[in-house]
Amino acid sequence: MKALLLVAHGSRKASSNDAVEQLTAKLRDKLLASEFSEIEHAFLELATPSIPEGIARLVKKGVSQLVVMPYFLAPGTHVVDDVPAFIQAARQEYPEIVFTIVPHLGGVEGMADLILESADVH
Amino acid sequence: MKALLLVAHGSRKASSNDAVEQLTAKLRDKLLASEFSEIEHAFLELATPSIPEGIARLVKKGVSQLVVMPYFLAPGTHVVDDVPAFIQAARQEYPEIVFTIVPHLGGVEGMADLILESADVH
């Protein structure tokens, strides 16, 4: 079973964290059209669930493959160092699960088109 | 003439700011397929060009309509307060130009699909 973990930075503003939770709910509704059976979100810092908590939730559901998407626009320290460090620790804790980190959101194909489409609408 | 200003947070890491510049270059290549004639990027803090500098560059090129896209995923203080404050100041400085702020990137339609498409690839 393949699952997606959306990892956001986390904020002191509840409304900002709520937006990530709402996006995850929206993604959950779309999962049937994808390869994923489950999705959870997690925060790098300042908010919960933490990354280990998000992973534990998916492990409980019986995932065998866990794809981590860093919900970050910039390839800064969080993307390059911090998220991979959490996943490395998770690999040791759950050796039976295959972890993959996909490129951070700012680096994906399609971002440029999404920006132009969104700006054109208005 | 309609122009797009992509406003990112800005980072102490040059590679992170470079990524925004590269994305802007990629967007510039795609402008022919959109309503926009020009595009520039700007940073809210920690890097240059600043927002007033980015706007000044577009003003020099003769824009009449300037669309500001906050390149942020979370609707935090930067999106809710800081970027609008810069644009309000610009409206007073350039009363002949129509400024519009479109929703921050994390709030646009299509984001959920982009995430799933990107995660599926791997």
PDB file of C-alpha atoms in Angstrom:
ATOM      1  CA  MET A   1       0.000   0.000   0.000  1.00  0.00           C
ATOM      2  CA  LYS A   2       1.372   3.322  -1.113  1.00  0.00           C
ATOM      3  CA  ALA A   3       0.826   6.463   0.924  1.00  0.00           C
ATOM      4  CA  LEU A   4       1.668  10.146   0.555  1.00  0.00           C
ATOM      5  CA  LEU A   5       2.976  12.329   3.383  1.00  0.00           C
ATOM      6  CA  LEU A   6       2.708  16.046   2.675  1.00  0.00           C
ATOM      7  CA  VAL A   7       5.338  17.815   4.807  1.00  0.00           C
ATOM      8  CA  ALA A   8       4.806  21.547   5.364  1.00  0.00           C
ATOM      9  CA  HIS A   9       6.915  23.949   7.395  1.00  0.00           C
ATOM     10  CA  GLY A  10       4.386  24.704  10.115  1.00  0.00           C
ATOM     11  CA  SER A  11       3.427  28.124  11.416  1.00  0.00           C
ATOM     12  CA  ARG A  12       2.563  29.920  14.640  1.00  0.00           C
ATOM     13  CA  LYS A  13      -0.599  31.014  12.845  1.00  0.00           C
ATOM     14  CA  ALA A  14      -3.335  28.399  13.218  1.00  0.00           C
ATOM     15  CA  SER A  15      -5.000  29.583   9.994  1.00  0.00           C
ATOM     16  CA  SER A  16      -1.840  28.778   8.074  1.00  0.00           C
ATOM     17  CA  ASN A  17      -1.661  25.243   9.496  1.00  0.00           C
ATOM     18  CA  ASP A  18      -5.389  24.817   8.897  1.00  0.00           C
ATOM     19  CA  ALA A  19      -4.819  25.568   5.208  1.00  0.00           C
ATOM     20  CA  VAL A  20      -2.415  22.618   4.994  1.00  0.00           C
ATOM     21  CA  GLU A  21      -4.955  20.379   6.693  1.00  0.00           C
ATOM     22  CA  GLN A  22      -7.647  21.539   4.250  1.00  0.00           C
ATOM     23  CA  LEU A  23      -5.362  20.903   1.300  1.00  0.00           C
ATOM     24  CA  THR A  24      -4.712  17.387   2.617  1.00  0.00           C
ATOM     25  CA  ALA A  25      -8.454  16.788   2.862  1.00  0.00           C
ATOM     26  CA  LYS A  26      -8.845  17.968  -0.721  1.00  0.00           C
ATOM     27  CA  LEU A  27      -6.040  15.635  -1.794  1.00  0.00           C
ATOM     28  CA  ARG A  28      -7.666  12.773   0.086  1.00  0.00           C
ATOM     29  CA  ASP A  29     -10.787  13.262  -2.005  1.00  0.00           C
ATOM     30  CA  LYS A  30      -8.700  12.924  -5.144  1.00  0.00           C
ATOM     31  CA  LEU A  31      -6.725   9.834  -4.110  1.00  0.00           C
ATOM     32  CA  LEU A  32      -8.932   7.437  -6.048  1.00  0.00           C
ATOM     33  CA  ALA A  33      -7.550   8.900  -9.255  1.00  0.00           C
ATOM     34  CA  SER A  34      -3.959   8.297  -8.131  1.00  0.00           C
ATOM     35  CA  GLU A  35      -1.679   5.467  -7.081  1.00  0.00           C
ATOM     36  CA  PHE A  36      -2.070   6.359  -3.405  1.00  0.00           C
ATOM     37  CA  SER A  37      -4.334   4.680  -0.889  1.00  0.00           C
ATOM     38  CA  GLU A  38      -3.702   7.031   2.019  1.00  0.00           C
ATOM     39  CA  ILE A  39      -2.488  10.544   2.726  1.00  0.00           C
ATOM     40  CA  GLU A  40      -1.482  12.459   5.837  1.00  0.00           C
ATOM     41  CA  HIS A  41       0.120  15.826   6.441  1.00  0.00           C
ATOM     42  CA  ALA A  42       2.878  16.700   8.894  1.00  0.00           C
ATOM     43  CA  PHE A  43       4.803  19.783   9.968  1.00  0.00           C
ATOM     44  CA  LEU A  44       8.572  20.206  10.162  1.00  0.00           C
ATOM     45  CA  GLU A  45       8.267  22.531  13.154  1.00  0.00           C
ATOM     46  CA  LEU A  46       5.973  24.820  15.155  1.00  0.00           C
ATOM     47  CA  ALA A  47       2.872  22.649  14.707  1.00  0.00           C
ATOM     48  CA  THR A  48       1.551  19.112  14.999  1.00  0.00           C
ATOM     49  CA  PRO A  49       1.406  16.421  13.765  1.00  0.00           C
ATOM     50  CA  SER A  50       5.200  16.288  13.554  1.00  0.00           C
ATOM     51  CA  ILE A  51       6.885  14.285  10.806  1.00  0.00           C
ATOM     52  CA  PRO A  52       7.356  11.212  13.070  1.00  0.00           C
ATOM     53  CA  GLU A  53       3.693  11.489  14.107  1.00  0.00           C
ATOM     54  CA  GLY A  54       2.528  11.712  10.499  1.00  0.00           C
ATOM     55  CA  ILE A  55       4.621   8.680   9.576  1.00  0.00           C
ATOM     56  CA  ALA A  56       3.308   6.722  12.585  1.00  0.00           C
ATOM     57  CA  ARG A  57      -0.277   7.414  11.478  1.00  0.00           C
ATOM     58  CA  LEU A  58       0.441   5.932   8.057  1.00  0.00           C
ATOM     59  CA  VAL A  59       2.364   2.970   9.498  1.00  0.00           C
ATOM     60  CA  LYS A  60      -0.682   2.116  11.623  1.00  0.00           C
ATOM     61  CA  LYS A  61      -2.732   1.961   8.437  1.00  0.00           C
ATOM     62  CA  GLY A  62      -0.369  -0.665   7.042  1.00  0.00           C
ATOM     63  CA  VAL A  63       1.554   1.210   4.348  1.00  0.00           C
ATOM     64  CA  SER A  64       4.423  -0.570   2.592  1.00  0.00           C
ATOM     65  CA  GLN A  65       5.609   2.415   0.546  1.00  0.00           C
ATOM     66  CA  LEU A  66       5.655   5.984   1.823  1.00  0.00           C
ATOM     67  CA  VAL A  67       6.234   8.905  -0.535  1.00  0.00           C
ATOM     68  CA  VAL A  68       7.239  12.152   1.152  1.00  0.00           C
ATOM     69  CA  MET A  69       6.455  15.416  -0.620  1.00  0.00           C
ATOM     70  CA  PRO A  70       8.144  18.505   0.831  1.00  0.00           C
ATOM     71  CA  TYR A  71       5.473  21.219   0.530  1.00  0.00           C
ATOM     72  CA  PHE A  72       8.082  23.965   0.144  1.00  0.00           C
ATOM     73  CA  LEU A  73       8.735  26.364  -2.691  1.00  0.00           C
ATOM     74  CA  ALA A  74      12.423  27.024  -2.075  1.00  0.00           C
ATOM     75  CA  PRO A  75      15.272  24.487  -1.946  1.00  0.00           C
ATOM     76  CA  GLY A  76      16.594  25.835   1.348  1.00  0.00           C
ATOM     77  CA  THR A  77      18.005  24.056   4.377  1.00  0.00           C
ATOM     78  CA  HIS A  78      14.624  22.596   5.323  1.00  0.00           C
ATOM     79  CA  VAL A  79      14.348  20.797   2.003  1.00  0.00           C
ATOM     80  CA  VAL A  80      18.004  19.889   1.579  1.00  0.00           C
ATOM     81  CA  ASP A  81      18.864  18.841   5.129  1.00  0.00           C
ATOM     82  CA  ASP A  82      16.006  18.797   7.635  1.00  0.00           C
ATOM     83  CA  VAL A  83      13.320  16.732   5.890  1.00  0.00           C
ATOM     84  CA  PRO A  84      15.835  14.099   4.663  1.00  0.00           C
ATOM     85  CA  ALA A  85      17.204  13.773   8.211  1.00  0.00           C
ATOM     86  CA  PHE A  86      13.738  12.924   9.543  1.00  0.00           C
ATOM     87  CA  ILE A  87      13.207  10.380   6.771  1.00  0.00           C
ATOM     88  CA  GLN A  88      16.599   8.781   7.372  1.00  0.00           C
ATOM     89  CA  ALA A  89      15.617   8.278  11.010  1.00  0.00           C
ATOM     90  CA  ALA A  90      12.277   6.797   9.898  1.00  0.00           C
ATOM     91  CA  ARG A  91      14.046   4.322   7.595  1.00  0.00           C
ATOM     92  CA  GLN A  92      15.915   2.980  10.613  1.00  0.00           C
ATOM     93  CA  GLU A  93      12.755   2.813  12.712  1.00  0.00           C
ATOM     94  CA  TYR A  94      10.677   1.112   9.992  1.00  0.00           C
ATOM     95  CA  PRO A  95      13.106  -0.941   7.856  1.00  0.00           C
ATOM     96  CA  GLU A  96      10.217  -2.825   6.225  1.00  0.00           C
ATOM     97  CA  ILE A  97       8.802   0.345   4.644  1.00  0.00           C
ATOM     98  CA  VAL A  98      10.186   1.892   1.463  1.00  0.00           C
ATOM     99  CA  PHE A  99      10.548   5.656   1.850  1.00  0.00           C
ATOM    100  CA  THR A 100      10.921   7.980  -1.134  1.00  0.00           C
ATOM    101  CA  ILE A 101      11.317  11.758  -1.063  1.00  0.00           C
ATOM    102  CA  VAL A 102      10.057  13.460  -4.218  1.00  0.00           C
ATOM    103  CA  PRO A 103      11.293  16.920  -5.278  1.00  0.00           C
ATOM    104  CA  HIS A 104      10.008  19.868  -3.264  1.00  0.00           C
ATOM    105  CA  LEU A 105       6.957  21.493  -4.782  1.00  0.00           C
ATOM    106  CA  GLY A 106       8.791  24.552  -6.115  1.00  0.00           C
ATOM    107  CA  GLY A 107      10.951  22.268  -8.245  1.00  0.00           C
ATOM    108  CA  VAL A 108       8.268  20.265 -10.014  1.00  0.00           C
ATOM    109  CA  GLU A 109       7.311  20.413 -13.649  1.00  0.00           C
ATOM    110  CA  GLY A 110       4.014  22.147 -14.037  1.00  0.00           C
ATOM    111  CA  MET A 111       4.680  24.881 -11.470  1.00  0.00           C
ATOM    112  CA  ALA A 112       5.296  27.529 -14.144  1.00  0.00           C
ATOM    113  CA  ASP A 113       2.078  26.621 -15.928  1.00  0.00           C
ATOM    114  CA  LEU A 114       0.127  26.670 -12.671  1.00  0.00           C
ATOM    115  CA  ILE A 115       1.378  30.193 -11.926  1.00  0.00           C
ATOM    116  CA  LEU A 116       0.428  31.533 -15.338  1.00  0.00           C
ATOM    117  CA  GLU A 117      -2.975  29.844 -15.313  1.00  0.00           C
ATOM    118  CA  SER A 118      -3.732  31.245 -11.858  1.00  0.00           C
ATOM    119  CA  ALA A 119      -2.593  34.760 -12.741  1.00  0.00           C
ATOM    120  CA  ASP A 120      -4.547  34.788 -16.011  1.00  0.00           C
ATOM    121  CA  VAL A 121      -7.843  34.041 -14.346  1.00  0.00           C
ATOM    122  CA  HIS A 122      -8.074  37.430 -12.709  1.00  0.00           C
TER     123      HIS A 122
ATOM    124  CA  MET B   1       0.424  46.433 -21.168  1.00  0.00           C
ATOM    125  CA  LYS B   2      -0.072  43.767 -18.508  1.00  0.00           C
ATOM    126  CA  ALA B   3       2.826  42.490 -16.424  1.00  0.00           C
ATOM    127  CA  LEU B   4       3.300  39.852 -13.741  1.00  0.00           C
ATOM    128  CA  LEU B   5       5.360  40.353 -10.589  1.00  0.00           C
ATOM    129  CA  LEU B   6       6.245  37.123  -8.810  1.00  0.00           C
ATOM    130  CA  VAL B   7       6.893  37.956  -5.149  1.00  0.00           C
ATOM    131  CA  ALA B   8       8.871  35.376  -3.158  1.00  0.00           C
ATOM    132  CA  HIS B   9       9.967  35.498   0.464  1.00  0.00           C
ATOM    133  CA  GLY B  10      13.708  35.739  -0.115  1.00  0.00           C
ATOM    134  CA  SER B  11      16.388  33.686   1.605  1.00  0.00           C
ATOM    135  CA  ARG B  12      19.883  33.995   3.039  1.00  0.00           C
ATOM    136  CA  LYS B  13      20.735  31.068   0.768  1.00  0.00           C
ATOM    137  CA  ALA B  14      21.723  32.292  -2.695  1.00  0.00           C
ATOM    138  CA  SER B  15      20.689  28.961  -4.251  1.00  0.00           C
ATOM    139  CA  SER B  16      17.165  29.466  -2.976  1.00  0.00           C
ATOM    140  CA  ASN B  17      16.929  32.965  -4.483  1.00  0.00           C
ATOM    141  CA  ASP B  18      18.504  31.670  -7.699  1.00  0.00           C
ATOM    142  CA  ALA B  19      15.689  29.133  -7.980  1.00  0.00           C
ATOM    143  CA  VAL B  20      13.146  31.975  -8.005  1.00  0.00           C
ATOM    144  CA  GLU B  21      15.121  33.774 -10.688  1.00  0.00           C
ATOM    145  CA  GLN B  22      15.259  30.584 -12.766  1.00  0.00           C
ATOM    146  CA  LEU B  23      11.524  30.063 -12.373  1.00  0.00           C
ATOM    147  CA  THR B  24      10.947  33.638 -13.553  1.00  0.00           C
ATOM    148  CA  ALA B  25      13.107  32.979 -16.613  1.00  0.00           C
ATOM    149  CA  LYS B  26      11.069  29.866 -17.330  1.00  0.00           C
ATOM    150  CA  LEU B  27       7.866  31.873 -16.954  1.00  0.00           C
ATOM    151  CA  ARG B  28       9.246  34.555 -19.272  1.00  0.00           C
ATOM    152  CA  ASP B  29       9.666  31.905 -21.967  1.00  0.00           C
ATOM    153  CA  LYS B  30       6.012  30.989 -21.602  1.00  0.00           C
ATOM    154  CA  LEU B  31       4.604  34.526 -21.627  1.00  0.00           C
ATOM    155  CA  LEU B  32       3.661  34.415 -25.296  1.00  0.00           C
ATOM    156  CA  ALA B  33       0.960  31.903 -24.439  1.00  0.00           C
ATOM    157  CA  SER B  34      -0.490  34.194 -21.753  1.00  0.00           C
ATOM    158  CA  GLU B  35      -1.992  37.658 -21.385  1.00  0.00           C
ATOM    159  CA  PHE B  36       1.251  39.053 -19.995  1.00  0.00           C
ATOM    160  CA  SER B  37       3.888  41.022 -21.861  1.00  0.00           C
ATOM    161  CA  GLU B  38       6.461  41.215 -19.102  1.00  0.00           C
ATOM    162  CA  ILE B  39       7.461  39.465 -15.910  1.00  0.00           C
ATOM    163  CA  GLU B  40       9.820  40.233 -13.046  1.00  0.00           C
ATOM    164  CA  HIS B  41      10.469  38.654  -9.690  1.00  0.00           C
ATOM    165  CA  ALA B  42      10.984  40.375  -6.346  1.00  0.00           C
ATOM    166  CA  PHE B  43      11.699  39.392  -2.755  1.00  0.00           C
ATOM    167  CA  LEU B  44       9.815  40.455   0.349  1.00  0.00           C
ATOM    168  CA  GLU B  45      12.989  40.423   2.447  1.00  0.00           C
ATOM    169  CA  LEU B  46      16.579  39.183   2.718  1.00  0.00           C
ATOM    170  CA  ALA B  47      17.311  39.476  -1.015  1.00  0.00           C
ATOM    171  CA  THR B  48      17.094  41.793  -3.994  1.00  0.00           C
ATOM    172  CA  PRO B  49      15.348  42.965  -6.087  1.00  0.00           C
ATOM    173  CA  SER B  50      12.964  44.221  -3.401  1.00  0.00           C
ATOM    174  CA  ILE B  51       9.264  44.624  -4.203  1.00  0.00           C
ATOM    175  CA  PRO B  52       9.647  48.375  -4.949  1.00  0.00           C
ATOM    176  CA  GLU B  53      12.635  47.571  -7.190  1.00  0.00           C
ATOM    177  CA  GLY B  54      10.716  44.888  -9.060  1.00  0.00           C
ATOM    178  CA  ILE B  55       7.775  47.253  -9.573  1.00  0.00           C
ATOM    179  CA  ALA B  56      10.120  50.033 -10.760  1.00  0.00           C
ATOM    180  CA  ARG B  57      11.601  47.687 -13.369  1.00  0.00           C
ATOM    181  CA  LEU B  58       8.150  46.971 -14.768  1.00  0.00           C
ATOM    182  CA  VAL B  59       7.109  50.640 -14.633  1.00  0.00           C
ATOM    183  CA  LYS B  60      10.161  51.525 -16.732  1.00  0.00           C
ATOM    184  CA  LYS B  61       8.936  49.075 -19.362  1.00  0.00           C
ATOM    185  CA  GLY B  62       5.654  50.952 -19.599  1.00  0.00           C
ATOM    186  CA  VAL B  63       3.173  48.622 -17.897  1.00  0.00           C
ATOM    187  CA  SER B  64      -0.389  49.826 -17.367  1.00  0.00           C
ATOM    188  CA  GLN B  65      -1.586  46.830 -15.375  1.00  0.00           C
ATOM    189  CA  LEU B  66       0.512  44.987 -12.834  1.00  0.00           C
ATOM    190  CA  VAL B  67      -0.568  41.634 -11.422  1.00  0.00           C
ATOM    191  CA  VAL B  68       1.186  40.577  -8.222  1.00  0.00           C
ATOM    192  CA  MET B  69       1.414  36.877  -7.426  1.00  0.00           C
ATOM    193  CA  PRO B  70       2.557  36.033  -3.888  1.00  0.00           C
ATOM    194  CA  TYR B  71       4.791  32.983  -4.378  1.00  0.00           C
ATOM    195  CA  PHE B  72       3.916  31.619  -0.942  1.00  0.00           C
ATOM    196  CA  LEU B  73       2.243  28.383   0.072  1.00  0.00           C
ATOM    197  CA  ALA B  74       0.765  29.488   3.396  1.00  0.00           C
ATOM    198  CA  PRO B  75      -1.629  32.387   4.055  1.00  0.00           C
ATOM    199  CA  GLY B  76       0.505  33.780   6.874  1.00  0.00           C
ATOM    200  CA  THR B  77       1.342  37.351   7.820  1.00  0.00           C
ATOM    201  CA  HIS B  78       3.506  37.859   4.737  1.00  0.00           C
ATOM    202  CA  VAL B  79       0.598  37.111   2.430  1.00  0.00           C
ATOM    203  CA  VAL B  80      -2.147  38.737   4.492  1.00  0.00           C
ATOM    204  CA  ASP B  81      -0.358  41.895   5.620  1.00  0.00           C
ATOM    205  CA  ASP B  82       3.143  42.466   4.247  1.00  0.00           C
ATOM    206  CA  VAL B  83       2.722  42.052   0.496  1.00  0.00           C
ATOM    207  CA  PRO B  84      -0.528  44.095   0.428  1.00  0.00           C
ATOM    208  CA  ALA B  85       1.197  46.905   2.363  1.00  0.00           C
ATOM    209  CA  PHE B  86       3.905  47.156  -0.311  1.00  0.00           C
ATOM    210  CA  ILE B  87       1.283  47.189  -3.063  1.00  0.00           C
ATOM    211  CA  GLN B  88      -0.767  49.850  -1.300  1.00  0.00           C
ATOM    212  CA  ALA B  89       2.336  52.058  -1.196  1.00  0.00           C
ATOM    213  CA  ALA B  90       2.950  51.370  -4.900  1.00  0.00           C
ATOM    214  CA  ARG B  91      -0.615  52.402  -5.759  1.00  0.00           C
ATOM    215  CA  GLN B  92       0.086  55.801  -4.220  1.00  0.00           C
ATOM    216  CA  GLU B  93       3.412  56.139  -6.004  1.00  0.00           C
ATOM    217  CA  TYR B  94       2.026  55.059  -9.412  1.00  0.00           C
ATOM    218  CA  PRO B  95      -1.647  56.111  -9.483  1.00  0.00           C
ATOM    219  CA  GLU B  96      -1.825  55.574 -13.246  1.00  0.00           C
ATOM    220  CA  ILE B  97      -1.104  51.844 -12.920  1.00  0.00           C
ATOM    221  CA  VAL B  98      -3.753  49.281 -11.994  1.00  0.00           C
ATOM    222  CA  PHE B  99      -2.402  46.865  -9.372  1.00  0.00           C
ATOM    223  CA  THR B 100      -4.049  43.523  -8.662  1.00  0.00           C
ATOM    224  CA  ILE B 101      -2.965  40.914  -6.117  1.00  0.00           C
ATOM    225  CA  VAL B 102      -3.997  37.371  -7.033  1.00  0.00           C
ATOM    226  CA  PRO B 103      -4.331  34.618  -4.405  1.00  0.00           C
ATOM    227  CA  HIS B 104      -1.101  33.228  -2.993  1.00  0.00           C
ATOM    228  CA  LEU B 105       0.087  30.123  -4.767  1.00  0.00           C
ATOM    229  CA  GLY B 106      -0.954  27.702  -2.034  1.00  0.00           C
ATOM    230  CA  GLY B 107      -4.547  28.866  -2.451  1.00  0.00           C
ATOM    231  CA  VAL B 108      -4.987  28.374  -6.184  1.00  0.00           C
ATOM    232  CA  GLU B 109      -7.075  25.794  -7.936  1.00  0.00           C
ATOM    233  CA  GLY B 110      -4.864  23.184  -9.486  1.00  0.00           C
ATOM    234  CA  MET B 111      -2.438  22.916  -6.569  1.00  0.00           C
ATOM    235  CA  ALA B 112      -3.891  19.612  -5.380  1.00  0.00           C
ATOM    236  CA  ASP B 113      -3.660  18.148  -8.863  1.00  0.00           C
ATOM    237  CA  LEU B 114      -0.084  19.376  -9.260  1.00  0.00           C
ATOM    238  CA  ILE B 115       0.914  17.653  -6.016  1.00  0.00           C
ATOM    239  CA  LEU B 116      -0.624  14.338  -7.007  1.00  0.00           C
ATOM    240  CA  GLU B 117       0.811  14.444 -10.511  1.00  0.00           C
ATOM    241  CA  SER B 118       4.288  15.202  -9.165  1.00  0.00           C
ATOM    242  CA  ALA B 119       4.141  12.495  -6.530  1.00  0.00           C
ATOM    243  CA  ASP B 120       2.866   9.891  -8.974  1.00  0.00           C
ATOM    244  CA  VAL B 121       5.767  10.291 -11.358  1.00  0.00           C
ATOM    245  CA  HIS B 122       8.253   8.660  -9.028  1.00  0.00           C
TER     246      HIS B 122
END
